Each structure stands twice: as C-alpha cells, then as structure tokens.
Amino acid sequence: MEVATELSPLSGSDTQCKITERTSYYPQEPNKRPQTRQEKVRSCLKHNSLTILTVTGVFGGVVLGIILRSLRTQGWTPREIMYINYIGDLFLRMLKSLILPLIISSLVSAIGSLDLSLSGKIGVRAIVYYMVTTISAVVLGIILVITIQPGVGNNPDIRTKERSQNVSTIDTLMDLIRNMFPPNLVEACISQHKTEMQKPENSTSDNMDEWKPVSKSVSGTNIMGLVVFATVLGITLGKMEEQGKPLLVFFESLSGAMMMITHWVIW
C-alpha cells in the first residue's frame, strides 16, 4: 500500500491536505524453466565456439599437413609452400598490426580510469610481470643451451652459415632495463636496443670482458618501453582529472575500437 500526500494552497494561510491511498501490485517474475540437455549443449557450444573452432583448426591443419606431405614423395617446392602458407601469413599480419595500438590504448585507459591509489600498483605489477617473464625466458634459454647443447653431434661436413652473437648474459639483462626507457617512442615501435661485444682486430683473447661493447638497434617492437610509457601516461591522466579527460576518452574509444577489430579478425 502506498500513501501519497498532496498539499494545495488556499486563500490566506489555510492549506488543504489531500490524502490518497493506492495499492499497486507488481507481477512476480515467473519461475525460469530448467534447461534441457539439448539446450545446455547448445549453450555450451555457443559460449565456447571460438575455442572449439581454434582446436578444430589446429587438428585440421595437422591432418591436412600430413596428407599433403604424403601426396608428394619428392617434397614440395618453396613456392608451393609459400602458396599454402599465404592465408596464415595474412592472418598473422593482421593480428600483429593490432598488438601495438591495443596494448597502449588498453593500458592507458585502464590505469587512467582507476583510483590513483590503485593505478600505480597495477602499473608496477604490469612492469614487474613483464620483467619477470622476460628474465625467466632468458634464464630458461641459458639452462637449456647448457644442458641440451643444440648442434652438438651434427655432421661436420654439413656447411651452415654461422653467426656469432657475441652477447653476454649481463648485457642482456642490462639491455632489458635500457629498453624500459626508449629515447624515441616512434623508434621503440620498430626496434630495440641491443649490446654486442666486438672483438678488437689485433686481439687474440677470447675473453669477452676485454672486447668492446657496441650498441645496436635490432628489428622488433620494444614492448617494455611502450608499457612503461603507457603506464606513466595513464597515471598522469588520472592525476590531471578534468584536464586529462578528453585524452583519456580518446584512448578508451581507441581501446574499444581495437577490441572490435580484433574480434572481426579472429572470426
């Protein structure tokens, strides 16, 4: 039951109080019918269709590769392999083109929209997570090279093009920190910093500590530097409040657009 009171002014200072009573009945939500087995299966397939199609595509590719390999006893030519790989190459190119704007816009919009007490923690965690995974990959690679020793036992008569990297472990870790602070953001989108040891011309020593360190730029996106920049930019926009709102809205729109394009590419 709901009681409503309405006051209406009369002549002078008198008032009239009008009380009305209304009773409203809200229809109860009907009980939801339990799903049948077929409906549950359809719902599961609908929500996991992307995963199912991905796994199906992987197994289908393996089976198709085995069939194509068995059809040719002499093997396939490089051009024929290029034709078969063409569609997959286009798919990977489209995904790679979305990585950079997706990461930057997502980090800036997410960190800038959070509370300042949380944005700094999340940014630090993102940087630490990337550093830990990268260092773990480097350490794992060193352990596997020492234990497995790839290339040992190969036929010495086989001529291979050898290329000495002349890179030490400490230089790799130092380059990881250097790449956190790229001198040029545009350059960070296409290259990374790398330190290699150059042996002097008249030196016969194999001790790399006596060699000259040379800084080079190698092809590849400097994800670490871009993550650091996006984190700092997101925190800055959060502190600017109303002044940084237009730029934050831009990155939020860009993030949504990149997610939609990624969805189109995957499907």
PDB file of C-alpha atoms in Angstrom:
ATOM      1  CA  MET A   1       0.000   0.000   0.000  1.00  0.00           C
ATOM      2  CA  GLU A   2       1.315   3.422  -0.933  1.00  0.00           C
ATOM      3  CA  VAL A   3       0.179   6.673   0.694  1.00  0.00           C
ATOM      4  CA  ALA A   4       0.598   9.936  -1.235  1.00  0.00           C
ATOM      5  CA  THR A   5       0.133  13.358   0.400  1.00  0.00           C
ATOM      6  CA  GLU A   6      -0.573  16.429  -1.726  1.00  0.00           C
ATOM      7  CA  LEU A   7      -0.660  19.984  -0.334  1.00  0.00           C
ATOM      8  CA  SER A   8      -2.535  22.668  -2.264  1.00  0.00           C
ATOM      9  CA  PRO A   9      -2.564  26.345  -1.224  1.00  0.00           C
ATOM     10  CA  LEU A  10      -5.934  28.030  -0.423  1.00  0.00           C
ATOM     11  CA  SER A  11      -6.907  31.599   0.343  1.00  0.00           C
ATOM     12  CA  GLY A  12      -4.862  33.204   3.071  1.00  0.00           C
ATOM     13  CA  SER A  13      -2.640  30.892   5.055  1.00  0.00           C
ATOM     14  CA  ASP A  14      -5.002  27.926   5.066  1.00  0.00           C
ATOM     15  CA  THR A  15      -3.906  24.700   3.436  1.00  0.00           C
ATOM     16  CA  GLN A  16      -5.802  21.658   2.412  1.00  0.00           C
ATOM     17  CA  CYS A  17      -4.336  18.231   2.850  1.00  0.00           C
ATOM     18  CA  LYS A  18      -5.434  15.617   0.426  1.00  0.00           C
ATOM     19  CA  ILE A  19      -4.574  12.040   1.152  1.00  0.00           C
ATOM     20  CA  THR A  20      -4.998   9.337  -1.387  1.00  0.00           C
ATOM     21  CA  GLU A  21      -4.367   5.707  -0.974  1.00  0.00           C
ATOM     22  CA  ARG A  22      -3.231   3.490  -3.784  1.00  0.00           C
ATOM     23  CA  THR A  23      -2.434  -0.132  -3.842  1.00  0.00           C
ATOM     24  CA  SER A  24      -0.151  -1.405  -6.580  1.00  0.00           C
ATOM     25  CA  TYR A  25       0.546  -4.983  -7.313  1.00  0.00           C
ATOM     26  CA  TYR A  26       3.762  -5.940  -9.052  1.00  0.00           C
ATOM     27  CA  PRO A  27       3.651  -9.136 -11.037  1.00  0.00           C
ATOM     28  CA  GLN A  28       6.055 -11.721  -9.765  1.00  0.00           C
ATOM     29  CA  GLU A  29       8.747 -12.955 -12.092  1.00  0.00           C
ATOM     30  CA  PRO A  30       7.769 -16.342 -13.408  1.00  0.00           C
ATOM     31  CA  ASN A  31       9.943 -19.249 -12.429  1.00  0.00           C
ATOM     32  CA  LYS A  32      12.603 -19.951 -15.022  1.00  0.00           C
ATOM     33  CA  ARG A  33      12.134 -23.273 -16.722  1.00  0.00           C
ATOM     34  CA  PRO A  34      15.118 -25.590 -16.251  1.00  0.00           C
ATOM     35  CA  GLN A  35      17.142 -26.157 -19.384  1.00  0.00           C
ATOM     36  CA  THR A  36      17.023 -29.474 -21.112  1.00  0.00           C
ATOM     37  CA  ARG A  37      20.128 -31.422 -22.053  1.00  0.00           C
ATOM     38  CA  GLN A  38      19.982 -30.227 -25.658  1.00  0.00           C
ATOM     39  CA  GLU A  39      19.677 -26.598 -24.579  1.00  0.00           C
ATOM     40  CA  LYS A  40      22.655 -26.978 -22.256  1.00  0.00           C
ATOM     41  CA  VAL A  41      24.728 -28.450 -25.078  1.00  0.00           C
ATOM     42  CA  ARG A  42      23.725 -25.637 -27.436  1.00  0.00           C
ATOM     43  CA  SER A  43      24.540 -23.007 -24.817  1.00  0.00           C
ATOM     44  CA  CYS A  44      27.935 -24.581 -24.151  1.00  0.00           C
ATOM     45  CA  LEU A  45      28.749 -24.715 -27.861  1.00  0.00           C
ATOM     46  CA  LYS A  46      27.649 -21.111 -28.325  1.00  0.00           C
ATOM     47  CA  HIS A  47      29.788 -19.739 -25.498  1.00  0.00           C
ATOM     48  CA  ASN A  48      32.845 -21.831 -26.396  1.00  0.00           C
ATOM     49  CA  SER A  49      32.538 -21.717 -30.170  1.00  0.00           C
ATOM     50  CA  LEU A  50      35.802 -19.785 -30.631  1.00  0.00           C
ATOM     51  CA  THR A  51      37.797 -22.267 -28.548  1.00  0.00           C
ATOM     52  CA  ILE A  52      36.221 -25.227 -30.307  1.00  0.00           C
ATOM     53  CA  LEU A  53      36.915 -23.768 -33.743  1.00  0.00           C
ATOM     54  CA  THR A  54      40.512 -22.965 -32.767  1.00  0.00           C
ATOM     55  CA  VAL A  55      41.209 -26.511 -31.556  1.00  0.00           C
ATOM     56  CA  THR A  56      39.458 -27.919 -34.619  1.00  0.00           C
ATOM     57  CA  GLY A  57      41.572 -25.732 -36.877  1.00  0.00           C
ATOM     58  CA  VAL A  58      44.788 -26.897 -35.194  1.00  0.00           C
ATOM     59  CA  PHE A  59      43.953 -30.579 -35.585  1.00  0.00           C
ATOM     60  CA  GLY A  60      42.646 -29.972 -39.093  1.00  0.00           C
ATOM     61  CA  GLY A  61      45.898 -28.260 -40.044  1.00  0.00           C
ATOM     62  CA  VAL A  62      47.959 -31.144 -38.676  1.00  0.00           C
ATOM     63  CA  VAL A  63      45.891 -33.716 -40.566  1.00  0.00           C
ATOM     64  CA  LEU A  64      45.969 -31.664 -43.765  1.00  0.00           C
ATOM     65  CA  GLY A  65      49.734 -31.241 -43.474  1.00  0.00           C
ATOM     66  CA  ILE A  66      50.242 -34.982 -43.085  1.00  0.00           C
ATOM     67  CA  ILE A  67      48.019 -35.669 -46.094  1.00  0.00           C
ATOM     68  CA  LEU A  68      49.787 -33.106 -48.285  1.00  0.00           C
ATOM     69  CA  ARG A  69      53.174 -34.446 -47.253  1.00  0.00           C
ATOM     70  CA  SER A  70      52.199 -37.998 -48.152  1.00  0.00           C
ATOM     71  CA  LEU A  71      50.967 -36.936 -51.586  1.00  0.00           C
ATOM     72  CA  ARG A  72      54.434 -35.855 -52.703  1.00  0.00           C
ATOM     73  CA  THR A  73      57.334 -38.263 -52.475  1.00  0.00           C
ATOM     74  CA  GLN A  74      59.795 -35.667 -53.757  1.00  0.00           C
ATOM     75  CA  GLY A  75      58.638 -32.930 -51.412  1.00  0.00           C
ATOM     76  CA  TRP A  76      57.087 -29.557 -52.041  1.00  0.00           C
ATOM     77  CA  THR A  77      58.893 -26.647 -53.618  1.00  0.00           C
ATOM     78  CA  PRO A  78      59.397 -23.423 -51.615  1.00  0.00           C
ATOM     79  CA  ARG A  79      56.926 -21.585 -53.844  1.00  0.00           C
ATOM     80  CA  GLU A  80      54.225 -24.202 -53.284  1.00  0.00           C
ATOM     81  CA  ILE A  81      54.817 -23.961 -49.541  1.00  0.00           C
ATOM     82  CA  MET A  82      54.507 -20.189 -49.819  1.00  0.00           C
ATOM     83  CA  TYR A  83      51.129 -20.581 -51.546  1.00  0.00           C
ATOM     84  CA  ILE A  84      49.860 -22.872 -48.782  1.00  0.00           C
ATOM     85  CA  ASN A  85      51.173 -20.542 -46.077  1.00  0.00           C
ATOM     86  CA  TYR A  86      49.727 -17.422 -47.700  1.00  0.00           C
ATOM     87  CA  ILE A  87      46.394 -17.294 -45.836  1.00  0.00           C
ATOM     88  CA  GLY A  88      48.007 -17.966 -42.476  1.00  0.00           C
ATOM     89  CA  ASP A  89      50.587 -15.273 -43.156  1.00  0.00           C
ATOM     90  CA  LEU A  90      47.840 -12.741 -43.840  1.00  0.00           C
ATOM     91  CA  PHE A  91      46.061 -13.691 -40.605  1.00  0.00           C
ATOM     92  CA  LEU A  92      49.225 -13.264 -38.521  1.00  0.00           C
ATOM     93  CA  ARG A  93      49.987  -9.939 -40.178  1.00  0.00           C
ATOM     94  CA  MET A  94      46.554  -8.608 -39.254  1.00  0.00           C
ATOM     95  CA  LEU A  95      46.960  -9.719 -35.643  1.00  0.00           C
ATOM     96  CA  LYS A  96      50.459  -8.242 -35.360  1.00  0.00           C
ATOM     97  CA  SER A  97      49.235  -4.909 -36.684  1.00  0.00           C
ATOM     98  CA  LEU A  98      46.750  -4.699 -33.791  1.00  0.00           C
ATOM     99  CA  ILE A  99      49.166  -5.540 -30.966  1.00  0.00           C
ATOM    100  CA  LEU A 100      50.711  -2.106 -30.529  1.00  0.00           C
ATOM    101  CA  PRO A 101      47.562   0.099 -30.508  1.00  0.00           C
ATOM    102  CA  LEU A 102      45.685  -2.485 -28.449  1.00  0.00           C
ATOM    103  CA  ILE A 103      48.311  -2.651 -25.691  1.00  0.00           C
ATOM    104  CA  ILE A 104      48.868   1.105 -25.475  1.00  0.00           C
ATOM    105  CA  SER A 105      45.196   2.101 -25.506  1.00  0.00           C
ATOM    106  CA  SER A 106      44.168  -0.632 -23.067  1.00  0.00           C
ATOM    107  CA  LEU A 107      46.863   0.240 -20.528  1.00  0.00           C
ATOM    108  CA  VAL A 108      46.306   3.996 -20.700  1.00  0.00           C
ATOM    109  CA  SER A 109      42.511   3.746 -20.470  1.00  0.00           C
ATOM    110  CA  ALA A 110      42.575   1.140 -17.695  1.00  0.00           C
ATOM    111  CA  ILE A 111      45.161   2.846 -15.494  1.00  0.00           C
ATOM    112  CA  GLY A 112      43.816   6.351 -16.117  1.00  0.00           C
ATOM    113  CA  SER A 113      40.275   5.349 -15.140  1.00  0.00           C
ATOM    114  CA  LEU A 114      41.284   3.775 -11.828  1.00  0.00           C
ATOM    115  CA  ASP A 115      41.775   5.371  -8.472  1.00  0.00           C
ATOM    116  CA  LEU A 116      45.232   6.893  -8.079  1.00  0.00           C
ATOM    117  CA  SER A 117      45.965   4.630  -5.141  1.00  0.00           C
ATOM    118  CA  LEU A 118      45.364   1.584  -7.353  1.00  0.00           C
ATOM    119  CA  SER A 119      46.698   2.743 -10.719  1.00  0.00           C
ATOM    120  CA  GLY A 120      50.278   2.961  -9.501  1.00  0.00           C
ATOM    121  CA  LYS A 121      50.147  -0.534  -8.033  1.00  0.00           C
ATOM    122  CA  ILE A 122      48.680  -2.026 -11.200  1.00  0.00           C
ATOM    123  CA  GLY A 123      51.249  -0.276 -13.378  1.00  0.00           C
ATOM    124  CA  VAL A 124      54.125  -1.515 -11.242  1.00  0.00           C
ATOM    125  CA  ARG A 125      52.704  -5.034 -11.294  1.00  0.00           C
ATOM    126  CA  ALA A 126      52.412  -4.971 -15.088  1.00  0.00           C
ATOM    127  CA  ILE A 127      56.041  -3.878 -15.458  1.00  0.00           C
ATOM    128  CA  VAL A 128      57.289  -6.382 -12.877  1.00  0.00           C
ATOM    129  CA  TYR A 129      55.291  -9.168 -14.532  1.00  0.00           C
ATOM    130  CA  TYR A 130      56.811  -8.435 -17.931  1.00  0.00           C
ATOM    131  CA  MET A 131      60.324  -8.222 -16.481  1.00  0.00           C
ATOM    132  CA  VAL A 132      59.928 -11.489 -14.561  1.00  0.00           C
ATOM    133  CA  THR A 133      58.644 -13.358 -17.618  1.00  0.00           C
ATOM    134  CA  THR A 134      61.421 -11.956 -19.810  1.00  0.00           C
ATOM    135  CA  ILE A 135      64.161 -12.764 -17.303  1.00  0.00           C
ATOM    136  CA  SER A 136      62.682 -16.241 -16.825  1.00  0.00           C
ATOM    137  CA  ALA A 137      62.788 -16.797 -20.587  1.00  0.00           C
ATOM    138  CA  VAL A 138      66.445 -15.713 -20.714  1.00  0.00           C
ATOM    139  CA  VAL A 139      67.419 -17.947 -17.793  1.00  0.00           C
ATOM    140  CA  LEU A 140      65.476 -20.886 -19.226  1.00  0.00           C
ATOM    141  CA  GLY A 141      67.182 -20.439 -22.590  1.00  0.00           C
ATOM    142  CA  ILE A 142      70.625 -20.426 -20.961  1.00  0.00           C
ATOM    143  CA  ILE A 143      69.823 -23.554 -18.937  1.00  0.00           C
ATOM    144  CA  LEU A 144      68.527 -25.408 -21.998  1.00  0.00           C
ATOM    145  CA  VAL A 145      71.562 -24.444 -24.075  1.00  0.00           C
ATOM    146  CA  ILE A 146      73.924 -25.680 -21.363  1.00  0.00           C
ATOM    147  CA  THR A 147      72.062 -28.935 -20.738  1.00  0.00           C
ATOM    148  CA  ILE A 148      70.836 -29.902 -24.222  1.00  0.00           C
ATOM    149  CA  GLN A 149      73.695 -28.328 -26.208  1.00  0.00           C
ATOM    150  CA  PRO A 150      71.876 -27.978 -29.536  1.00  0.00           C
ATOM    151  CA  GLY A 151      74.004 -28.628 -32.595  1.00  0.00           C
ATOM    152  CA  VAL A 152      76.407 -30.997 -30.883  1.00  0.00           C
ATOM    153  CA  GLY A 153      76.774 -34.218 -32.847  1.00  0.00           C
ATOM    154  CA  ASN A 154      75.802 -32.825 -36.225  1.00  0.00           C
ATOM    155  CA  ASN A 155      77.650 -33.920 -39.309  1.00  0.00           C
ATOM    156  CA  PRO A 156      80.681 -31.612 -39.647  1.00  0.00           C
ATOM    157  CA  ASP A 157      80.534 -31.931 -43.426  1.00  0.00           C
ATOM    158  CA  ILE A 158      77.258 -30.032 -43.500  1.00  0.00           C
ATOM    159  CA  ARG A 159      78.004 -26.403 -44.163  1.00  0.00           C
ATOM    160  CA  THR A 160      75.941 -23.997 -42.171  1.00  0.00           C
ATOM    161  CA  LYS A 161      76.034 -20.278 -42.061  1.00  0.00           C
ATOM    162  CA  GLU A 162      77.299 -19.436 -38.610  1.00  0.00           C
ATOM    163  CA  ARG A 163      76.720 -16.111 -36.994  1.00  0.00           C
ATOM    164  CA  SER A 164      78.273 -15.316 -33.664  1.00  0.00           C
ATOM    165  CA  GLN A 165      76.047 -13.178 -31.497  1.00  0.00           C
ATOM    166  CA  ASN A 166      78.797 -12.250 -29.008  1.00  0.00           C
ATOM    167  CA  VAL A 167      76.245 -11.414 -26.324  1.00  0.00           C
ATOM    168  CA  SER A 168      76.742 -11.953 -22.611  1.00  0.00           C
ATOM    169  CA  THR A 169      74.071 -12.602 -20.014  1.00  0.00           C
ATOM    170  CA  ILE A 170      74.755  -9.411 -18.076  1.00  0.00           C
ATOM    171  CA  ASP A 171      74.426  -7.357 -21.271  1.00  0.00           C
ATOM    172  CA  THR A 172      71.063  -8.970 -21.981  1.00  0.00           C
ATOM    173  CA  LEU A 173      69.757  -8.058 -18.531  1.00  0.00           C
ATOM    174  CA  MET A 174      71.121  -4.516 -18.799  1.00  0.00           C
ATOM    175  CA  ASP A 175      69.522  -4.112 -22.226  1.00  0.00           C
ATOM    176  CA  LEU A 176      66.220  -5.140 -20.687  1.00  0.00           C
ATOM    177  CA  ILE A 177      66.414  -2.167 -18.320  1.00  0.00           C
ATOM    178  CA  ARG A 178      67.658   0.134 -21.085  1.00  0.00           C
ATOM    179  CA  ASN A 179      64.680  -0.749 -23.241  1.00  0.00           C
ATOM    180  CA  MET A 180      62.374   0.406 -20.445  1.00  0.00           C
ATOM    181  CA  PHE A 181      63.352   3.994 -21.273  1.00  0.00           C
ATOM    182  CA  PRO A 182      63.450   4.368 -25.069  1.00  0.00           C
ATOM    183  CA  PRO A 183      64.905   7.668 -26.330  1.00  0.00           C
ATOM    184  CA  ASN A 184      62.345   7.772 -29.145  1.00  0.00           C
ATOM    185  CA  LEU A 185      58.819   6.365 -28.936  1.00  0.00           C
ATOM    186  CA  VAL A 186      58.496   6.079 -32.700  1.00  0.00           C
ATOM    187  CA  GLU A 187      61.732   4.119 -32.846  1.00  0.00           C
ATOM    188  CA  ALA A 188      60.524   1.927 -29.975  1.00  0.00           C
ATOM    189  CA  CYS A 189      57.651   0.772 -32.182  1.00  0.00           C
ATOM    190  CA  ILE A 190      60.018  -0.831 -34.693  1.00  0.00           C
ATOM    191  CA  SER A 191      63.347  -1.535 -32.977  1.00  0.00           C
ATOM    192  CA  GLN A 192      65.022  -2.491 -29.713  1.00  0.00           C
ATOM    193  CA  HIS A 193      68.382  -1.700 -28.168  1.00  0.00           C
ATOM    194  CA  LYS A 194      70.948  -4.486 -28.101  1.00  0.00           C
ATOM    195  CA  THR A 195      74.549  -4.603 -26.892  1.00  0.00           C
ATOM    196  CA  GLU A 196      77.059  -6.853 -28.647  1.00  0.00           C
ATOM    197  CA  MET A 197      80.715  -7.404 -27.899  1.00  0.00           C
ATOM    198  CA  GLN A 198      83.095  -6.646 -30.752  1.00  0.00           C
ATOM    199  CA  LYS A 199      86.470  -8.337 -30.772  1.00  0.00           C
ATOM    200  CA  PRO A 200      89.393  -5.999 -31.492  1.00  0.00           C
ATOM    201  CA  GLU A 201      91.214  -6.621 -34.749  1.00  0.00           C
ATOM    202  CA  ASN A 202      94.643  -7.259 -33.241  1.00  0.00           C
ATOM    203  CA  SER A 203      93.376  -9.139 -30.196  1.00  0.00           C
ATOM    204  CA  THR A 204      93.752 -12.888 -29.816  1.00  0.00           C
ATOM    205  CA  SER A 205      91.967 -13.136 -26.485  1.00  0.00           C
ATOM    206  CA  ASP A 206      88.643 -14.935 -26.281  1.00  0.00           C
ATOM    207  CA  ASN A 207      87.734 -13.191 -23.045  1.00  0.00           C
ATOM    208  CA  MET A 208      84.647 -11.129 -23.874  1.00  0.00           C
ATOM    209  CA  ASP A 209      85.319  -8.803 -20.939  1.00  0.00           C
ATOM    210  CA  GLU A 210      88.234  -7.369 -22.897  1.00  0.00           C
ATOM    211  CA  TRP A 211      86.163  -6.792 -26.020  1.00  0.00           C
ATOM    212  CA  LYS A 212      84.497  -3.533 -26.948  1.00  0.00           C
ATOM    213  CA  PRO A 213      80.739  -3.217 -26.293  1.00  0.00           C
ATOM    214  CA  VAL A 214      78.838  -1.932 -29.313  1.00  0.00           C
ATOM    215  CA  SER A 215      75.252  -0.651 -29.177  1.00  0.00           C
ATOM    216  CA  LYS A 216      72.948  -1.710 -31.999  1.00  0.00           C
ATOM    217  CA  SER A 217      69.298  -1.463 -32.925  1.00  0.00           C
ATOM    218  CA  VAL A 218      67.607  -4.718 -33.858  1.00  0.00           C
ATOM    219  CA  SER A 219      64.267  -5.128 -35.556  1.00  0.00           C
ATOM    220  CA  GLY A 220      61.336  -5.737 -33.217  1.00  0.00           C
ATOM    221  CA  THR A 221      58.838  -3.810 -31.121  1.00  0.00           C
ATOM    222  CA  ASN A 222      60.139  -2.539 -27.791  1.00  0.00           C
ATOM    223  CA  ILE A 223      57.132  -3.689 -25.777  1.00  0.00           C
ATOM    224  CA  MET A 224      58.817  -2.995 -22.446  1.00  0.00           C
ATOM    225  CA  GLY A 225      59.427   0.667 -23.201  1.00  0.00           C
ATOM    226  CA  LEU A 226      55.920   1.159 -24.546  1.00  0.00           C
ATOM    227  CA  VAL A 227      54.397  -0.488 -21.461  1.00  0.00           C
ATOM    228  CA  VAL A 228      56.358   1.839 -19.172  1.00  0.00           C
ATOM    229  CA  PHE A 229      55.318   4.891 -21.194  1.00  0.00           C
ATOM    230  CA  ALA A 230      51.652   3.837 -21.274  1.00  0.00           C
ATOM    231  CA  THR A 231      51.687   3.242 -17.514  1.00  0.00           C
ATOM    232  CA  VAL A 232      53.169   6.659 -16.753  1.00  0.00           C
ATOM    233  CA  LEU A 233      50.768   8.348 -19.182  1.00  0.00           C
ATOM    234  CA  GLY A 234      47.772   6.622 -17.604  1.00  0.00           C
ATOM    235  CA  ILE A 235      48.809   7.700 -14.095  1.00  0.00           C
ATOM    236  CA  THR A 236      49.376  11.256 -15.338  1.00  0.00           C
ATOM    237  CA  LEU A 237      45.947  11.465 -16.971  1.00  0.00           C
ATOM    238  CA  GLY A 238      44.375  10.184 -13.764  1.00  0.00           C
ATOM    239  CA  LYS A 239      46.041  12.945 -11.751  1.00  0.00           C
ATOM    240  CA  MET A 240      45.032  15.634 -14.246  1.00  0.00           C
ATOM    241  CA  GLU A 241      41.345  14.781 -13.647  1.00  0.00           C
ATOM    242  CA  GLU A 242      39.191  17.080 -15.823  1.00  0.00           C
ATOM    243  CA  GLN A 243      42.090  18.395 -17.904  1.00  0.00           C
ATOM    244  CA  GLY A 244      43.122  14.897 -18.915  1.00  0.00           C
ATOM    245  CA  LYS A 245      39.575  13.664 -19.506  1.00  0.00           C
ATOM    246  CA  PRO A 246      39.493  14.345 -23.302  1.00  0.00           C
ATOM    247  CA  LEU A 247      42.698  12.403 -23.933  1.00  0.00           C
ATOM    248  CA  LEU A 248      41.539   9.594 -21.648  1.00  0.00           C
ATOM    249  CA  VAL A 249      38.245   9.354 -23.539  1.00  0.00           C
ATOM    250  CA  PHE A 250      40.232   9.130 -26.780  1.00  0.00           C
ATOM    251  CA  PHE A 251      42.237   6.146 -25.515  1.00  0.00           C
ATOM    252  CA  GLU A 252      39.075   4.483 -24.197  1.00  0.00           C
ATOM    253  CA  SER A 253      37.453   4.825 -27.620  1.00  0.00           C
ATOM    254  CA  LEU A 254      40.618   3.563 -29.300  1.00  0.00           C
ATOM    255  CA  SER A 255      40.719   0.548 -26.985  1.00  0.00           C
ATOM    256  CA  GLY A 256      37.106  -0.310 -27.766  1.00  0.00           C
ATOM    257  CA  ALA A 257      37.719   0.052 -31.491  1.00  0.00           C
ATOM    258  CA  MET A 258      40.804  -2.184 -31.355  1.00  0.00           C
ATOM    259  CA  MET A 259      38.890  -4.849 -29.437  1.00  0.00           C
ATOM    260  CA  MET A 260      36.129  -4.789 -32.037  1.00  0.00           C
ATOM    261  CA  ILE A 261      38.604  -5.063 -34.924  1.00  0.00           C
ATOM    262  CA  THR A 262      40.387  -7.913 -33.131  1.00  0.00           C
ATOM    263  CA  HIS A 263      37.056  -9.702 -32.789  1.00  0.00           C
ATOM    264  CA  TRP A 264      36.442  -9.270 -36.519  1.00  0.00           C
ATOM    265  CA  VAL A 265      39.898 -10.587 -37.416  1.00  0.00           C
ATOM    266  CA  ILE A 266      39.611 -13.649 -35.175  1.00  0.00           C
ATOM    267  CA  TRP A 267      36.192 -14.534 -36.511  1.00  0.00           C
TER     268      TRP A 267
END
